[in-house]
CSV table of C-alpha atoms and ligand atoms in Angstrom, one decimal:
chain,number,residue,atom,x,y,z
Y,21,MET,CA,47.9,-4.6,-13.4
Y,22,LYS,CA,44.8,-3.2,-11.8
Y,23,GLN,CA,44.2,-4.0,-8.2
Y,24,THR,CA,41.1,-6.1,-7.4
Y,25,VAL,CA,38.8,-3.8,-5.4
Y,26,LYS,CA,35.5,-4.3,-3.6
Y,27,VAL,CA,33.1,-1.4,-3.3
Y,28,PHE,CA,31.0,-1.0,-0.1
Y,29,LYS,CA,28.1,1.4,0.4
Y,30,PHE,CA,26.9,2.4,3.9
Y,31,GLY,CA,23.7,4.4,4.0
Y,32,GLY,CA,22.3,6.8,6.5
Y,33,ALA,CA,20.8,4.2,8.8
Y,34,SER,CA,24.2,2.4,9.2
Y,35,LEU,CA,25.8,5.7,10.3
Y,36,LYS,CA,23.1,7.3,12.3
Y,37,ASP,CA,24.8,7.5,15.7
Y,38,PRO,CA,28.1,6.6,17.4
Y,39,THR,CA,27.1,3.0,18.1
Y,40,ALA,CA,26.1,2.5,14.4
Y,41,ILE,CA,29.5,3.9,13.3
Y,42,LYS,CA,31.3,1.6,15.6
Y,43,ASN,CA,29.4,-1.3,14.2
Y,44,VAL,CA,30.4,-0.3,10.7
Y,45,ALA,CA,34.1,-0.1,11.9
Y,46,GLY,CA,33.6,-3.6,13.3
Y,47,ILE,CA,32.4,-4.9,9.9
Y,48,LEU,CA,35.4,-3.3,8.2
Y,49,GLN,CA,37.8,-5.0,10.6
Y,50,SER,CA,37.1,-8.3,8.9
Y,51,TYR,CA,38.0,-6.9,5.5
Y,52,LYS,CA,41.4,-5.5,6.5
Y,53,LYS,CA,43.2,-7.6,3.8
Y,54,GLU,CA,41.0,-6.3,1.0
Y,55,LYS,CA,41.2,-3.2,-1.1
Y,56,LEU,CA,38.0,-1.3,-0.3
Y,57,VAL,CA,36.3,1.8,-1.7
Y,58,ILE,CA,33.8,2.8,0.9
Y,59,VAL,CA,30.9,5.1,-0.2
Y,60,VAL,CA,29.0,6.7,2.6
Y,61,SER,CA,25.8,8.6,2.7
Y,62,ALA,CA,24.9,11.5,5.1
Y,63,MET,CA,24.3,10.3,8.6
Y,64,GLY,CA,20.7,9.3,9.6
Y,65,LYS,CA,18.2,11.8,8.2
Y,66,THR,CA,20.6,14.6,7.7
Y,67,THR,CA,19.7,15.1,4.0
Y,68,ASN,CA,16.0,15.7,5.0
Y,69,ALA,CA,17.1,18.3,7.6
Y,70,LEU,CA,19.4,20.0,5.0
Y,71,GLU,CA,16.5,20.2,2.6
Y,72,LYS,CA,14.7,22.2,5.4
Y,73,VAL,CA,17.7,24.6,5.5
Y,74,VAL,CA,17.4,25.1,1.7
Y,75,GLU,CA,13.7,25.7,2.0
Y,76,ALA,CA,14.1,28.2,4.9
Y,77,HIS,CA,16.9,30.1,3.0
Y,78,ALA,CA,14.8,30.3,-0.2
Y,79,ALA,CA,11.8,31.5,1.9
Y,80,ARG,CA,14.0,34.1,3.7
Y,81,ASN,CA,12.2,33.2,6.9
Y,82,GLY,CA,15.2,33.6,9.2
Y,83,LYS,CA,15.2,29.9,10.2
Y,84,ALA,CA,18.0,28.6,8.0
Y,85,PHE,CA,20.9,29.1,10.5
Y,86,GLU,CA,18.8,27.7,13.3
Y,87,ILE,CA,18.2,24.4,11.4
Y,88,LEU,CA,21.8,24.3,10.3
Y,89,ASN,CA,23.0,24.8,13.9
Y,90,GLU,CA,20.9,21.8,15.0
Y,91,ILE,CA,22.5,19.7,12.3
Y,92,LYS,CA,26.0,20.8,13.4
Y,93,ALA,CA,25.2,20.1,17.0
Y,94,GLN,CA,24.1,16.6,16.2
Y,95,HIS,CA,27.3,15.9,14.3
Y,96,TYR,CA,29.5,17.4,17.0
Y,97,GLN,CA,27.7,15.3,19.6
Y,98,ILE,CA,28.5,12.1,17.6
Y,99,MET,CA,32.1,13.3,17.2
Y,100,GLU,CA,32.4,13.8,21.0
Y,101,GLU,CA,31.5,10.2,21.6
Y,102,LEU,CA,33.9,9.0,18.9
Y,103,PHE,CA,36.9,11.3,19.5
Y,104,GLY,CA,36.4,13.0,22.9
Y,105,LYS,CA,36.5,16.7,23.2
Y,106,GLU,CA,39.6,17.3,21.1
Y,107,ASP,CA,40.6,16.0,17.7
Y,108,GLU,CA,41.8,17.5,14.5
Y,109,ALA,CA,38.6,16.2,12.9
Y,110,TYR,CA,36.6,19.0,14.4
Y,111,ALA,CA,38.4,21.7,12.4
Y,112,VAL,CA,37.9,19.6,9.2
Y,113,VAL,CA,34.2,19.1,9.8
Y,114,ASN,CA,33.8,22.8,10.8
Y,115,ASP,CA,35.4,23.9,7.5
Y,116,ALA,CA,32.7,22.0,5.6
Y,117,PHE,CA,29.9,23.6,7.5
Y,118,VAL,CA,31.5,27.1,7.1
Y,119,GLU,CA,31.1,26.7,3.3
Y,120,VAL,CA,27.3,26.3,3.8
Y,121,GLU,CA,27.2,29.3,6.1
Y,122,TRP,CA,28.8,31.4,3.4
Y,123,VAL,CA,26.0,30.3,1.0
Y,124,LEU,CA,23.4,31.3,3.7
Y,125,GLU,CA,25.0,34.7,4.2
Y,126,GLU,CA,24.3,35.5,0.5
Y,127,GLU,CA,20.9,36.2,-1.0
Y,128,PRO,CA,19.1,33.0,-2.0
Y,129,HIS,CA,20.2,32.0,-5.5
Y,130,GLU,CA,17.6,32.4,-8.2
Y,131,ASN,CA,18.2,28.8,-9.3
Y,132,TYR,CA,16.7,26.8,-6.4
Y,133,ASP,CA,18.1,23.4,-7.6
Y,134,TYR,CA,21.7,24.9,-7.9
Y,135,MET,CA,21.4,26.3,-4.4
Y,136,TYR,CA,20.0,23.0,-3.1
Y,137,ASP,CA,23.1,21.1,-4.3
Y,138,GLN,CA,25.6,23.6,-2.9
Y,139,ILE,CA,24.0,23.2,0.6
Y,140,VAL,CA,22.8,19.6,0.7
Y,141,CYS,CA,26.2,18.1,-0.3
Y,142,VAL,CA,27.6,19.0,3.1
Y,143,GLY,CA,25.7,15.9,4.7
Y,144,GLU,CA,27.9,13.5,2.7
Y,145,LEU,CA,31.0,15.6,3.1
Y,146,VAL,CA,30.9,15.7,6.8
Y,147,SER,CA,29.9,12.0,7.3
Y,148,SER,CA,32.8,10.9,5.1
Y,149,LYS,CA,35.2,13.2,7.0
Y,150,ILE,CA,34.0,11.8,10.3
Y,151,ALA,CA,34.1,8.2,9.1
Y,152,HIS,CA,37.6,8.7,7.6
Y,153,ALA,CA,39.0,10.2,10.9
Y,154,TYR,CA,37.4,7.6,13.1
Y,155,PHE,CA,38.4,4.6,11.0
Y,156,THR,CA,42.0,5.9,10.9
Y,157,LYS,CA,42.0,6.6,14.6
Y,158,ILE,CA,41.1,3.0,15.5
Y,159,GLY,CA,43.7,1.5,13.3
Y,160,LEU,CA,41.9,1.2,10.0
Y,161,PRO,CA,43.9,3.7,7.9
Y,162,THR,CA,41.8,5.3,5.2
Y,163,GLN,CA,42.4,7.9,2.5
Y,164,TRP,CA,39.6,10.5,2.0
Y,165,LEU,CA,38.5,11.0,-1.6
Y,166,ASP,CA,36.4,13.9,-2.8
Y,167,ALA,CA,33.8,12.1,-5.1
Y,168,ARG,CA,33.4,15.4,-6.9
Y,169,ASP,CA,36.9,15.1,-8.3
Y,170,VAL,CA,35.9,11.9,-10.0
Y,171,ILE,CA,32.2,12.0,-10.8
Y,172,LEU,CA,31.5,14.5,-13.6
Y,173,THR,CA,27.9,15.2,-14.3
Y,174,ASP,CA,26.0,17.6,-16.6
Y,175,ASP,CA,24.7,20.7,-15.1
Y,176,ILE,CA,21.1,19.6,-14.3
Y,177,PHE,CA,21.2,20.3,-10.5
Y,178,ARG,CA,19.5,17.8,-8.2
Y,179,GLU,CA,19.6,15.2,-10.9
Y,180,GLY,CA,23.0,15.3,-12.5
Y,181,TRP,CA,23.6,12.8,-15.2
Y,182,VAL,CA,27.0,11.1,-15.2
Y,183,GLN,CA,29.4,11.9,-18.0
Y,184,TRP,CA,30.8,8.4,-18.2
Y,185,GLU,CA,33.9,8.9,-20.4
Y,186,GLU,CA,35.4,11.7,-18.3
Y,187,THR,CA,34.4,10.0,-15.1
Y,188,MET,CA,36.2,6.8,-16.1
Y,189,ASP,CA,39.3,8.8,-17.1
Y,190,ARG,CA,39.3,10.5,-13.8
Y,191,ALA,CA,38.9,7.3,-11.8
Y,192,GLU,CA,41.9,5.9,-13.7
Y,193,ARG,CA,43.9,9.0,-13.0
Y,194,ILE,CA,42.9,9.7,-9.4
Y,195,VAL,CA,41.5,6.6,-7.8
Y,196,VAL,CA,43.8,3.9,-9.3
Y,197,PRO,CA,47.0,5.4,-7.8
Y,198,MET,CA,45.2,5.8,-4.4
Y,199,LEU,CA,44.5,2.1,-4.6
Y,200,ALA,CA,48.2,1.4,-4.8
Y,201,GLU,CA,48.6,3.0,-1.4
Y,202,PRO,CA,47.8,1.1,1.8
Y,203,GLY,CA,44.4,1.5,3.5
Y,204,PHE,CA,40.8,1.8,2.4
Y,205,ILE,CA,39.4,4.7,0.5
Y,206,VAL,CA,36.4,6.6,2.0
Y,207,THR,CA,34.3,8.8,-0.3
Y,208,GLN,CA,30.8,10.3,-0.5
Y,209,GLY,CA,27.7,9.0,-2.2
Y,210,PHE,CA,25.2,11.2,-3.9
Y,211,ILE,CA,27.4,14.0,-5.1
Y,212,GLY,CA,29.3,14.9,-8.3
Y,213,SER,CA,30.4,18.0,-10.0
Y,214,THR,CA,30.0,19.9,-13.3
Y,215,THR,CA,32.8,20.9,-15.6
Y,216,GLU,CA,32.8,24.3,-13.9
Y,217,ASN,CA,33.3,22.6,-10.5
Y,218,PHE,CA,29.8,23.3,-9.1
Y,219,THR,CA,28.5,20.5,-6.9
Y,220,THR,CA,25.6,18.5,-8.3
Y,221,THR,CA,23.6,15.7,-6.6
Y,222,LEU,CA,22.5,12.6,-8.4
Y,223,GLY,CA,18.9,12.4,-7.0
Y,224,ARG,CA,17.6,11.4,-3.6
Y,225,GLU,CA,18.9,8.1,-2.3
Y,226,GLY,CA,21.7,8.3,-4.9
Y,227,SER,CA,24.5,6.9,-2.9
Y,228,ASP,CA,23.9,3.4,-4.1
Y,229,TYR,CA,24.3,4.7,-7.6
Y,230,THR,CA,27.6,6.4,-6.7
Y,231,ALA,CA,28.9,3.0,-5.4
Y,232,ALA,CA,27.9,1.5,-8.8
Y,233,ILE,CA,29.7,4.2,-10.7
Y,234,PHE,CA,32.9,3.5,-8.8
Y,235,SER,CA,32.4,-0.2,-9.2
Y,236,PHE,CA,32.0,0.2,-12.9
Y,237,CYS,CA,35.0,2.6,-13.4
Y,238,LEU,CA,37.3,0.4,-11.2
Y,239,ASP,CA,36.1,-2.9,-12.6
Y,240,ALA,CA,35.2,-4.0,-9.0
Y,241,GLN,CA,35.2,-7.6,-8.0
Y,242,ASP,CA,31.9,-7.0,-6.4
Y,243,MET,CA,29.8,-4.4,-4.6
Y,244,THR,CA,28.0,-4.6,-1.3
Y,245,ILE,CA,25.2,-2.4,0.0
Y,246,TRP,CA,24.9,-2.7,3.8
Y,247,LYS,CA,21.3,-2.3,4.9
Y,248,ASP,CA,19.1,-2.6,8.0
Y,249,VAL,CA,17.3,-5.5,6.4
Y,250,PRO,CA,18.6,-9.0,5.8
Y,251,GLY,CA,18.7,-8.5,2.0
Y,252,VAL,CA,16.2,-7.8,-0.8
Y,253,LEU,CA,12.8,-8.9,0.4
Y,254,THR,CA,9.6,-9.8,-1.5
Y,255,ALA,CA,8.1,-6.5,-0.3
Y,256,ASP,CA,8.8,-3.6,2.0
Y,257,PRO,CA,8.8,-5.1,5.5
Y,258,ARG,CA,7.5,-1.8,6.9
Y,259,VAL,CA,4.3,-2.3,4.9
Y,260,PHE,CA,4.0,-6.1,4.6
Y,261,GLU,CA,4.6,-8.3,7.6
Y,262,ASN,CA,5.0,-11.5,5.6
Y,263,ALA,CA,7.9,-10.3,3.4
Y,264,THR,CA,10.6,-12.9,2.9
Y,265,LYS,CA,14.2,-12.6,1.8
Y,266,LEU,CA,15.2,-13.4,-1.8
Y,267,ASP,CA,18.5,-15.2,-1.8
Y,268,ARG,CA,19.3,-14.6,-5.4
Y,269,LEU,CA,18.0,-12.2,-8.1
Y,270,SER,CA,18.9,-11.6,-11.6
Y,271,TYR,CA,19.9,-8.0,-12.6
Y,272,LYS,CA,16.8,-7.8,-14.8
Y,273,GLU,CA,14.5,-8.7,-11.9
Y,274,ALA,CA,16.3,-6.2,-9.6
Y,275,ILE,CA,16.0,-3.4,-12.2
Y,276,GLU,CA,12.3,-4.1,-12.6
Y,277,MET,CA,11.5,-4.1,-8.9
Y,278,THR,CA,13.6,-1.1,-8.0
Y,279,TYR,CA,12.5,1.0,-10.9
Y,280,TYR,CA,8.9,0.7,-9.8
Y,281,GLY,CA,9.6,1.6,-6.2
Y,282,ALA,CA,11.2,-1.2,-4.2
Y,283,LYS,CA,13.1,1.4,-2.0
Y,284,VAL,CA,15.9,-1.0,-1.0
Y,285,ILE,CA,18.2,0.0,-3.9
Y,286,HIS,CA,18.3,3.1,-6.0
Y,287,PRO,CA,17.0,2.1,-9.5
Y,288,LYS,CA,20.0,3.5,-11.4
Y,289,THR,CA,22.4,1.2,-9.5
Y,290,ILE,CA,21.9,-2.0,-11.3
Y,291,LYS,CA,22.6,-1.2,-15.0
Y,292,PRO,CA,26.3,-0.2,-14.6
Y,293,LEU,CA,26.9,-3.4,-12.6
Y,294,GLN,CA,25.1,-5.5,-15.1
Y,295,ASN,CA,27.1,-4.0,-18.0
Y,296,LYS,CA,30.3,-5.4,-16.4
Y,297,SER,CA,28.8,-8.4,-14.7
Y,298,ILE,CA,29.8,-7.1,-11.3
Y,299,PRO,CA,27.9,-9.1,-8.6
Y,300,LEU,CA,25.9,-6.9,-6.2
Y,301,LEU,CA,25.4,-8.1,-2.6
Y,302,VAL,CA,22.7,-6.6,-0.3
Y,303,LYS,CA,23.6,-7.5,3.2
Y,304,SER,CA,22.6,-6.6,6.7
Y,305,PHE,CA,24.8,-4.4,8.8
Y,306,ILE,CA,23.0,-5.8,11.9
Y,307,ASN,CA,23.8,-9.3,11.0
Y,308,PRO,CA,26.9,-9.1,8.7
Y,309,GLU,CA,27.4,-12.9,8.8
Y,310,GLY,CA,24.0,-13.4,7.1
Y,311,GLU,CA,24.1,-14.4,3.4
Y,312,GLY,CA,22.1,-11.4,2.1
Y,313,THR,CA,20.9,-11.3,-1.4
Y,314,LEU,CA,23.1,-11.9,-4.4
Y,315,ILE,CA,22.2,-10.0,-7.6
Y,316,SER,CA,24.0,-11.3,-10.6
Y,317,ASN,CA,23.7,-12.6,-14.2
Y,318,GLU,CA,22.0,-15.7,-13.0
Y,319,VAL,CA,19.4,-17.2,-15.3
Y,320,GLU,CA,15.8,-16.4,-14.5
Y,321,ASP,CA,14.5,-18.6,-11.7
Y,322,ALA,CA,11.0,-19.2,-10.5
Y,323,TYR,CA,10.4,-16.2,-8.3
Y,324,PRO,CA,7.7,-15.8,-5.6
Y,325,PRO,CA,5.4,-12.8,-6.0
Y,326,ILE,CA,7.3,-9.5,-5.5
Y,327,VAL,CA,5.5,-6.3,-4.6
Y,328,ALA,CA,6.8,-2.8,-5.0
Y,329,LEU,CA,4.9,0.3,-3.9
Y,330,GLU,CA,5.5,3.8,-5.2
Y,331,PRO,CA,3.6,6.5,-3.4
Y,332,ASN,CA,3.2,10.1,-4.5
Y,333,GLN,CA,1.9,9.5,-7.9
Y,334,VAL,CA,0.0,11.9,-10.0
Y,335,LEU,CA,-2.2,11.0,-12.9
Y,336,LEU,CA,-2.4,13.5,-15.7
Y,337,GLN,CA,-5.4,13.0,-18.0
Y,338,ILE,CA,-4.8,14.9,-21.1
Y,339,SER,CA,-7.3,15.6,-23.8
Y,340,THR,CA,-7.4,17.8,-26.9
Y,341,ARG,CA,-9.3,21.0,-26.5
Y,342,ASP,CA,-11.1,20.5,-29.7
Y,343,PHE,CA,-11.9,16.8,-29.1
Y,344,SER,CA,-9.8,15.8,-32.1
Y,345,PHE,CA,-8.1,12.5,-31.8
Y,346,VAL,CA,-4.8,12.3,-29.9
Y,347,ALA,CA,-2.7,11.8,-32.9
Y,348,GLU,CA,1.0,11.1,-33.5
Y,349,HIS,CA,2.1,14.7,-33.6
Y,350,HIS,CA,0.4,15.3,-30.2
Y,351,ILE,CA,2.1,12.4,-28.6
Y,352,SER,CA,5.5,13.4,-30.0
Y,353,TYR,CA,5.0,17.0,-28.7
Y,354,LEU,CA,4.0,15.6,-25.2
Y,355,PHE,CA,7.0,13.2,-25.1
Y,356,ASN,CA,9.4,16.0,-25.9
Y,357,LEU,CA,8.1,17.9,-23.0
Y,358,VAL,CA,8.2,14.9,-20.7
Y,359,ALA,CA,11.9,14.7,-21.5
Y,360,GLU,CA,12.4,18.4,-21.0
Y,361,PHE,CA,10.7,18.3,-17.6
Y,362,ARG,CA,12.4,15.0,-16.7
Y,363,LEU,CA,9.2,13.5,-15.6
Y,364,GLN,CA,9.5,9.8,-14.6
Y,365,VAL,CA,6.6,8.1,-16.4
Y,366,ASN,CA,5.5,5.0,-14.6
Y,367,MET,CA,2.4,4.1,-16.7
Y,368,MET,CA,0.6,5.5,-19.7
Y,369,GLN,CA,-2.5,4.7,-21.7
Y,370,ASN,CA,-4.1,6.4,-24.6
Y,371,SER,CA,-7.6,6.3,-26.0
Y,372,ALA,CA,-9.1,8.2,-29.0
Y,373,ILE,CA,-9.4,11.5,-27.4
Y,374,SER,CA,-7.3,11.3,-24.2
Y,375,PHE,CA,-3.9,10.3,-23.0
Y,376,SER,CA,-3.1,9.4,-19.4
Y,377,LEU,CA,0.3,9.6,-17.8
Y,378,CYS,CA,1.1,8.5,-14.3
Y,379,VAL,CA,4.3,10.2,-13.1
Y,380,ASN,CA,6.2,10.7,-9.8
Y,381,ASP,CA,4.8,13.8,-8.1
Y,382,VAL,CA,8.0,15.6,-7.5
Y,383,ASP,CA,7.9,19.3,-6.4
Y,384,ASP,CA,5.7,21.3,-8.8
Y,385,LYS,CA,6.9,19.5,-12.0
Y,386,ALA,CA,3.4,18.1,-12.9
Y,387,ASP,CA,1.8,21.5,-12.5
Y,388,ARG,CA,4.4,23.3,-14.5
Y,389,PHE,CA,4.0,20.6,-17.2
Y,390,ALA,CA,0.2,21.0,-17.2
Y,391,ALA,CA,0.6,24.8,-17.4
Y,392,ARG,CA,2.9,24.5,-20.4
Y,393,ILE,CA,0.6,22.3,-22.4
Y,394,SER,CA,-2.6,24.1,-21.4
Y,395,ASP,CA,-2.9,26.1,-24.6
Y,396,LYS,CA,-3.3,22.9,-26.6
Y,397,PHE,CA,-4.7,20.4,-24.1
Y,398,LYS,CA,-7.1,20.1,-21.2
Y,399,VAL,CA,-5.4,18.5,-18.3
Y,400,MET,CA,-6.9,16.9,-15.2
Y,401,LEU,CA,-4.6,16.1,-12.3
Y,402,ASP,CA,-5.4,13.4,-9.8
Y,403,ARG,CA,-2.9,13.5,-6.9
Y,404,GLY,CA,-2.0,11.4,-3.9
Y,405,LEU,CA,-2.1,8.1,-5.8
Y,406,GLU,CA,0.0,5.0,-5.3
Y,407,LEU,CA,1.5,2.8,-8.0
Y,408,ILE,CA,1.5,-0.9,-7.1
Y,409,THR,CA,3.7,-3.2,-9.2
Y,410,VAL,CA,3.5,-7.0,-8.7
Y,411,ARG,CA,5.9,-9.3,-10.4
Y,412,HIS,CA,5.1,-13.0,-10.7
Y,413,TYR,CA,1.6,-12.2,-9.5
Y,414,GLN,CA,-1.1,-14.5,-8.2
Y,415,GLU,CA,-4.8,-13.5,-8.6
Y,416,ASP,CA,-5.6,-13.8,-4.9
Y,417,LEU,CA,-2.7,-11.5,-4.0
Y,418,LEU,CA,-3.9,-8.9,-6.5
Y,419,ASN,CA,-7.4,-9.1,-5.0
Y,420,ASN,CA,-5.9,-8.5,-1.5
Y,421,LEU,CA,-4.0,-5.5,-2.8
Y,422,ARG,CA,-7.1,-4.0,-4.4
Y,423,ARG,CA,-9.1,-4.2,-1.2
Y,424,GLY,CA,-10.1,-0.7,0.0
Y,425,LYS,CA,-8.7,0.9,-3.2
Y,426,ILE,CA,-10.1,2.4,-6.4
Y,427,VAL,CA,-8.1,1.3,-9.4
Y,428,LEU,CA,-7.6,4.1,-11.9
Y,429,LEU,CA,-5.3,2.4,-14.3
Y,430,GLU,CA,-4.3,-1.2,-14.6
Y,431,GLU,CA,-2.0,-3.0,-17.0
Y,432,ARG,CA,-0.8,-6.5,-17.4
Y,433,ILE,CA,2.6,-7.1,-19.1
Y,434,LYS,CA,2.9,-10.6,-20.4
Y,435,ASP,CA,2.1,-13.0,-17.6
Y,436,THR,CA,4.7,-11.7,-15.2
Y,437,THR,CA,3.7,-8.1,-14.2
Y,438,VAL,CA,0.6,-6.3,-13.1
Y,439,GLN,CA,0.7,-2.6,-12.5
Y,440,MET,CA,-2.1,-0.6,-10.9
Y,441,VAL,CA,-2.5,3.1,-10.1
Y,442,VAL,CA,-4.8,3.2,-7.1
Y,443,LYS,CA,-6.3,5.6,-4.5
Y,444,ASP,CA,-8.0,4.9,-1.3
Y,445,VAL,CA,-11.7,4.5,-1.3
Y,446,PRO,CA,-13.1,7.6,0.4
Y,447,VAL,CA,-14.7,6.8,3.7
Y,448,MET,CA,-18.4,7.4,3.3
Y,449,ARG,CA,-19.9,9.1,6.4
Y,450,ARG,CA,-23.5,9.1,7.1
Y,451,ARG,CA,-25.0,12.7,7.1
Y,452,GLN,CA,-25.7,13.9,10.6
Y,453,THR,CA,-29.5,14.2,10.8
Y,454,ALA,CA,-31.3,15.6,13.7
Y,455,GLN,CA,-32.4,12.9,16.1
Y,456,PRO,CA,-36.2,12.6,16.3
Y,457,ASN,CA,-37.4,13.4,19.7
N,504,ADP,P1,19.9,3.4,3.5
N,504,ADP,O1,20.2,3.5,4.9
N,504,ADP,O2,20.9,2.7,2.7
N,504,ADP,O3,19.5,4.7,2.9
N,504,ADP,P2,17.1,2.8,3.1
N,504,ADP,O4,16.4,3.1,4.3
N,504,ADP,O5,17.0,3.8,1.9
N,504,ADP,O6,18.6,2.5,3.4
N,504,ADP,O7,16.6,1.4,2.5
N,504,ADP,C1,16.4,0.3,3.4
N,504,ADP,C2,14.9,0.2,3.6
N,504,ADP,O8,14.3,-0.1,2.4
N,504,ADP,C3,14.5,-1.0,4.5
N,504,ADP,O9,14.6,-0.6,5.9
N,504,ADP,C4,13.1,-1.3,4.1
N,504,ADP,O10,12.1,-0.8,4.9
N,504,ADP,C5,13.0,-0.6,2.7
N,504,ADP,N1,12.5,-1.6,1.6
N,504,ADP,C6,11.6,-1.2,0.7
N,504,ADP,N2,11.4,-2.3,-0.1
N,504,ADP,C7,12.2,-3.3,0.3
N,504,ADP,C8,12.4,-4.6,-0.2
N,504,ADP,N3,11.8,-5.1,-1.3
N,504,ADP,N4,13.4,-5.3,0.4
N,504,ADP,C9,14.0,-4.8,1.5
N,504,ADP,N5,13.8,-3.6,2.0
N,504,ADP,C10,12.9,-2.8,1.4
N,505,LIG,N1,21.9,11.3,1.6
N,505,LIG,C1,21.2,11.2,0.4
N,505,LIG,C2,19.7,11.0,0.6
N,505,LIG,O1,19.3,10.9,1.8
N,505,LIG,C3,21.7,10.1,-0.5
N,505,LIG,C4,21.5,8.7,0.0
N,505,LIG,O2,21.3,8.6,1.2
N,505,LIG,O3,21.6,7.8,-0.8
N,505,LIG,O4,18.9,11.1,-0.3
N,506,MG,MG1,18.4,5.6,1.8
């Protein structure tokens, strides 16, 4: 019979320094009797720093080693507080960094995304190695699992798609026997591997998704994401001071709000859990006793208004060069390319001679897409936009949100959702005129 297992995910903020790591260990102490799979992200903002290493290496500007050395120093400083000056963990962590140094000693790889994944993965590898060593040292024995041995993806680097059948098989073969052993399992979020054993990543903030993959494959009893907020709130508390906690959410509601930018959970996380009715708890690592938010199959409730903001949007206004109507064959051509470029379309609208797409402005994807269709279409790009999604809206809230903004696109979906693509009203300055004497 399969063991009942709980899956926990600890993000960068919960592991950002020695005090934070000790706090996580404190939380784990109260779950000693449980079978836990613990998915960890890179510590603090390590992934951002590693992205800088990749950029520097690609630009051949001689800074890559310098930035990597800073990252190493930060990790060793954390280790010194956790382990003292000597511990076998140092060699293990060093080995992981050496693999990155080998990549940096080579010429930058022509496939940027491939090179990115081979470098950036070290953040999760070292944080999981440190967590494993520390938990074990303080009497919470853990087994370290390489998530890449379990999660198989396609070979689209930086956005690997999970190959579910094989991943489930591997979980059965590799993880289930580990669960029969004493102690917790510690593994990495965010990373997987291709059939040829190249490391892939699942997309930024993807560790939540990793936890959901493990939960699905292991039929977890429940999954908990530990955050620096009391649970899922009605809006991002960094932006809205009056955001309040939602005690319960349906999977459907959680999918809607995270897909459109509520940064508290990675959008891909919910579906695998919903498919197996695995409850998801979002709890505070600062106040672990707090109830948090329970996301489950619960019937739809009366929700308060919920706001999600997604910055970095680009609006592509596409029109035919010969002013013919935007017909079915045009749309089908455009959609095929949207899929090929993996653009996330957040809103779209078409009129007789133009077609508008609002997509996440990631790297130079929108420019490459525009260049690709430029022989057939005229494309205007409007950047620096924000997508505002309001579920269970009230008119006065919408009016508040529109203040100081120009609304470029707006859509109402039934009577539950309003979406707006907005930009700031440019501040008009009076022309400086010479003062009359
Ligand atoms: P992690 O450490 O797991 O990576 P994140 O920093 O990615 O955590 O996510 C937590 C942050 O998400 C919170 O600090 C909060 O500012 C932000 N956030 C955005 N929208 C919401 C929301 N609706 N409810 C709660 N937190 C939100
Ligand atoms: N460390 C990765 C990131 O910062 C994954 C994650 O934290 O979920 O994007
Ligand atoms: Mg995060």
